[in-house]
Coordinates of C-alpha atoms in Angstrom, one line a residue:
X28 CA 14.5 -4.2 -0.7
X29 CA 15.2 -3.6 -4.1
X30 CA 11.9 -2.4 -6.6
X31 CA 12.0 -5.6 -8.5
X32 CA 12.0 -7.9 -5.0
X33 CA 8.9 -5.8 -3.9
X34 CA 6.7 -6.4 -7.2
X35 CA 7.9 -10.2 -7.2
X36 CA 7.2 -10.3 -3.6
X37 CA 3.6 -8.6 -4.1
X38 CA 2.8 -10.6 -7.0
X39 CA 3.7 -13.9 -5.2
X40 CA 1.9 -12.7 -2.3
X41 CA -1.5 -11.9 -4.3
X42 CA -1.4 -15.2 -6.0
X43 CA -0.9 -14.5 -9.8
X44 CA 2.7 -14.3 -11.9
X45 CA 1.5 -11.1 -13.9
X46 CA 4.4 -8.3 -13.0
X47 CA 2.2 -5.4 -14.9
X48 CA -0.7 -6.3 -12.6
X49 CA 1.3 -6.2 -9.0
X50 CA 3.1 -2.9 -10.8
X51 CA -0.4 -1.4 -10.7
X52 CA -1.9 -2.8 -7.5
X53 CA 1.4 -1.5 -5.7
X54 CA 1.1 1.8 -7.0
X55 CA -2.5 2.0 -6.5
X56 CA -2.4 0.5 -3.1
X57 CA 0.8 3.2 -2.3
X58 CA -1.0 5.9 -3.9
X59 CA -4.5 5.5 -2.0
X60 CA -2.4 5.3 1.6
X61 CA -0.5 8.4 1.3
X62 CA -3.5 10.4 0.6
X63 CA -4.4 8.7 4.1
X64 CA -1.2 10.0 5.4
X65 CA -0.5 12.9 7.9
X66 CA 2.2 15.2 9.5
X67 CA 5.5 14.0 6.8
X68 CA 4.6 10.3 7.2
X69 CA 4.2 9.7 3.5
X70 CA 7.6 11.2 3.2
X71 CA 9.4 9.5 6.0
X72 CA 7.9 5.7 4.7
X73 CA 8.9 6.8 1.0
X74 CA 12.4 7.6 1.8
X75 CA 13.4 3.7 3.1
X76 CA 11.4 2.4 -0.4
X77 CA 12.4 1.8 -3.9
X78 CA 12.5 5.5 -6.0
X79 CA 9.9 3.7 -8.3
X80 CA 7.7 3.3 -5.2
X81 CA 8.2 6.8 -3.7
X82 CA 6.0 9.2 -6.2
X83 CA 2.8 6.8 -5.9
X84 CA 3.2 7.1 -2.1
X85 CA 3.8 10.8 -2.3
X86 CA 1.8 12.6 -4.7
X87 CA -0.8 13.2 -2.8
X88 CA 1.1 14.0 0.4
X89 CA 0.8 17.7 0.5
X90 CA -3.2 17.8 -0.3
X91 CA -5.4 17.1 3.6
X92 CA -4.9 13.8 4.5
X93 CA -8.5 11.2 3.7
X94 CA -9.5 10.3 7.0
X95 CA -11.6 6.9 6.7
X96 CA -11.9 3.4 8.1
X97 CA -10.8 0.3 6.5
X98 CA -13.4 -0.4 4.7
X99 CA -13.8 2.9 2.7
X100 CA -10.4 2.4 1.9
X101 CA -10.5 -1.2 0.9
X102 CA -13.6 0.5 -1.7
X103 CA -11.5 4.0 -2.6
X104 CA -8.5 0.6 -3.6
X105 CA -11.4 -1.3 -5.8
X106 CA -12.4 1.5 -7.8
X107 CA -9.0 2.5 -8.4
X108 CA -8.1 -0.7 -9.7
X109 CA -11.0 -1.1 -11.5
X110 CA -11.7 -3.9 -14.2
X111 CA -14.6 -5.4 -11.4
X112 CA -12.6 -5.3 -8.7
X113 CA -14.5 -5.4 -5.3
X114 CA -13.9 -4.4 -1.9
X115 CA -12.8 -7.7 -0.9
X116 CA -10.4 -8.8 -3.6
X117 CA -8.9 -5.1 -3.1
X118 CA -8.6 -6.4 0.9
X119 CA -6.7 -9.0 -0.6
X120 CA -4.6 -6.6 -3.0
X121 CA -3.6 -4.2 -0.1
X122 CA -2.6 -7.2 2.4
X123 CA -0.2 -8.6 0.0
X124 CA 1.3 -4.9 -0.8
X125 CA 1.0 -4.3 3.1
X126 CA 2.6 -7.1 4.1
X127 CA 5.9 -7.1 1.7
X128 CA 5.7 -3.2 3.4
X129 CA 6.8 -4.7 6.6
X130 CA 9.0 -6.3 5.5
X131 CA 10.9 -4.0 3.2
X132 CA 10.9 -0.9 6.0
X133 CA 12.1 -0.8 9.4
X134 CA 10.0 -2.2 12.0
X135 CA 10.0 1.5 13.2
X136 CA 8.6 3.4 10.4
X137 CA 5.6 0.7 10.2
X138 CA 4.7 1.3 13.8
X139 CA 5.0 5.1 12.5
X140 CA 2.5 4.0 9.5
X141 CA 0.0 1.9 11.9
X142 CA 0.0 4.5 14.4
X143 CA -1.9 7.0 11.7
X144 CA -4.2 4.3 11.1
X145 CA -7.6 2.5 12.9
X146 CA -7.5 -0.6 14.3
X147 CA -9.2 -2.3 11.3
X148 CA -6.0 -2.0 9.0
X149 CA -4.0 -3.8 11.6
X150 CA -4.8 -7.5 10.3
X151 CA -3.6 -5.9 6.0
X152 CA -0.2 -6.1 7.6
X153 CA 0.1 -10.0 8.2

């Protein structure tokens, strides 16, 4: 999937025509799970995405991996975002970057992405 197609498809997803605003949600949403990220993980999902989307994803790769549930993740996502954003507007945000995830990797590397995460992030993929 080509950069452009996965900020249209995120945007369309979240329910609002502003590109800037997926633009940011993406790369916060990227950056926030691949600080979650262990063992190359953030590297191996990177290399099947855009090269826009790979540095959010990876920046944090080489620091010790954030182990939390989903919803200190879903809050770590609102703060980054900001402007009154709230855990569940931010559960929102991630499932619509989640899902245009699975469908812009291989079914493979998102079993690979799932498998480092709890349960609870499971239903951010649909």
């Amino acid at each position: 999937m080509r950069y452009d197609e996965f900020i249209k498809t995120v945007s369309e997803r979240d329910g609002h025509d502003d590109r800037e605003i997926a633009v940011q949600t993406t790369e916060v949403v990227l950056a926030d799970l691949g600080q979650r990220l262990k063992g190359g993980e953030a590297d191996n999902l990177a290399a099947q995405l855009p090269e826009e989307l790979k540095g959010p994803l990876t920046e944090h790769a080489a620091t010790e991996p954030v182990v939390d549930d989903v919803d200190d993740f879903l809050r770590r996502v609102a703060t980054h975002l900001g402007a009154g954003v709230d855990p569940e507007q931010a559960r929102h945000h991630v499932a619509a970057v989640f899902a245009t995830l699975s469908e812009a990797v291989s079914e493979g590397e998102i079993q690979n992405l799932r498998s480092q995460l709890p349960a609870g992030f499971g239903p951010l993929f649909k």
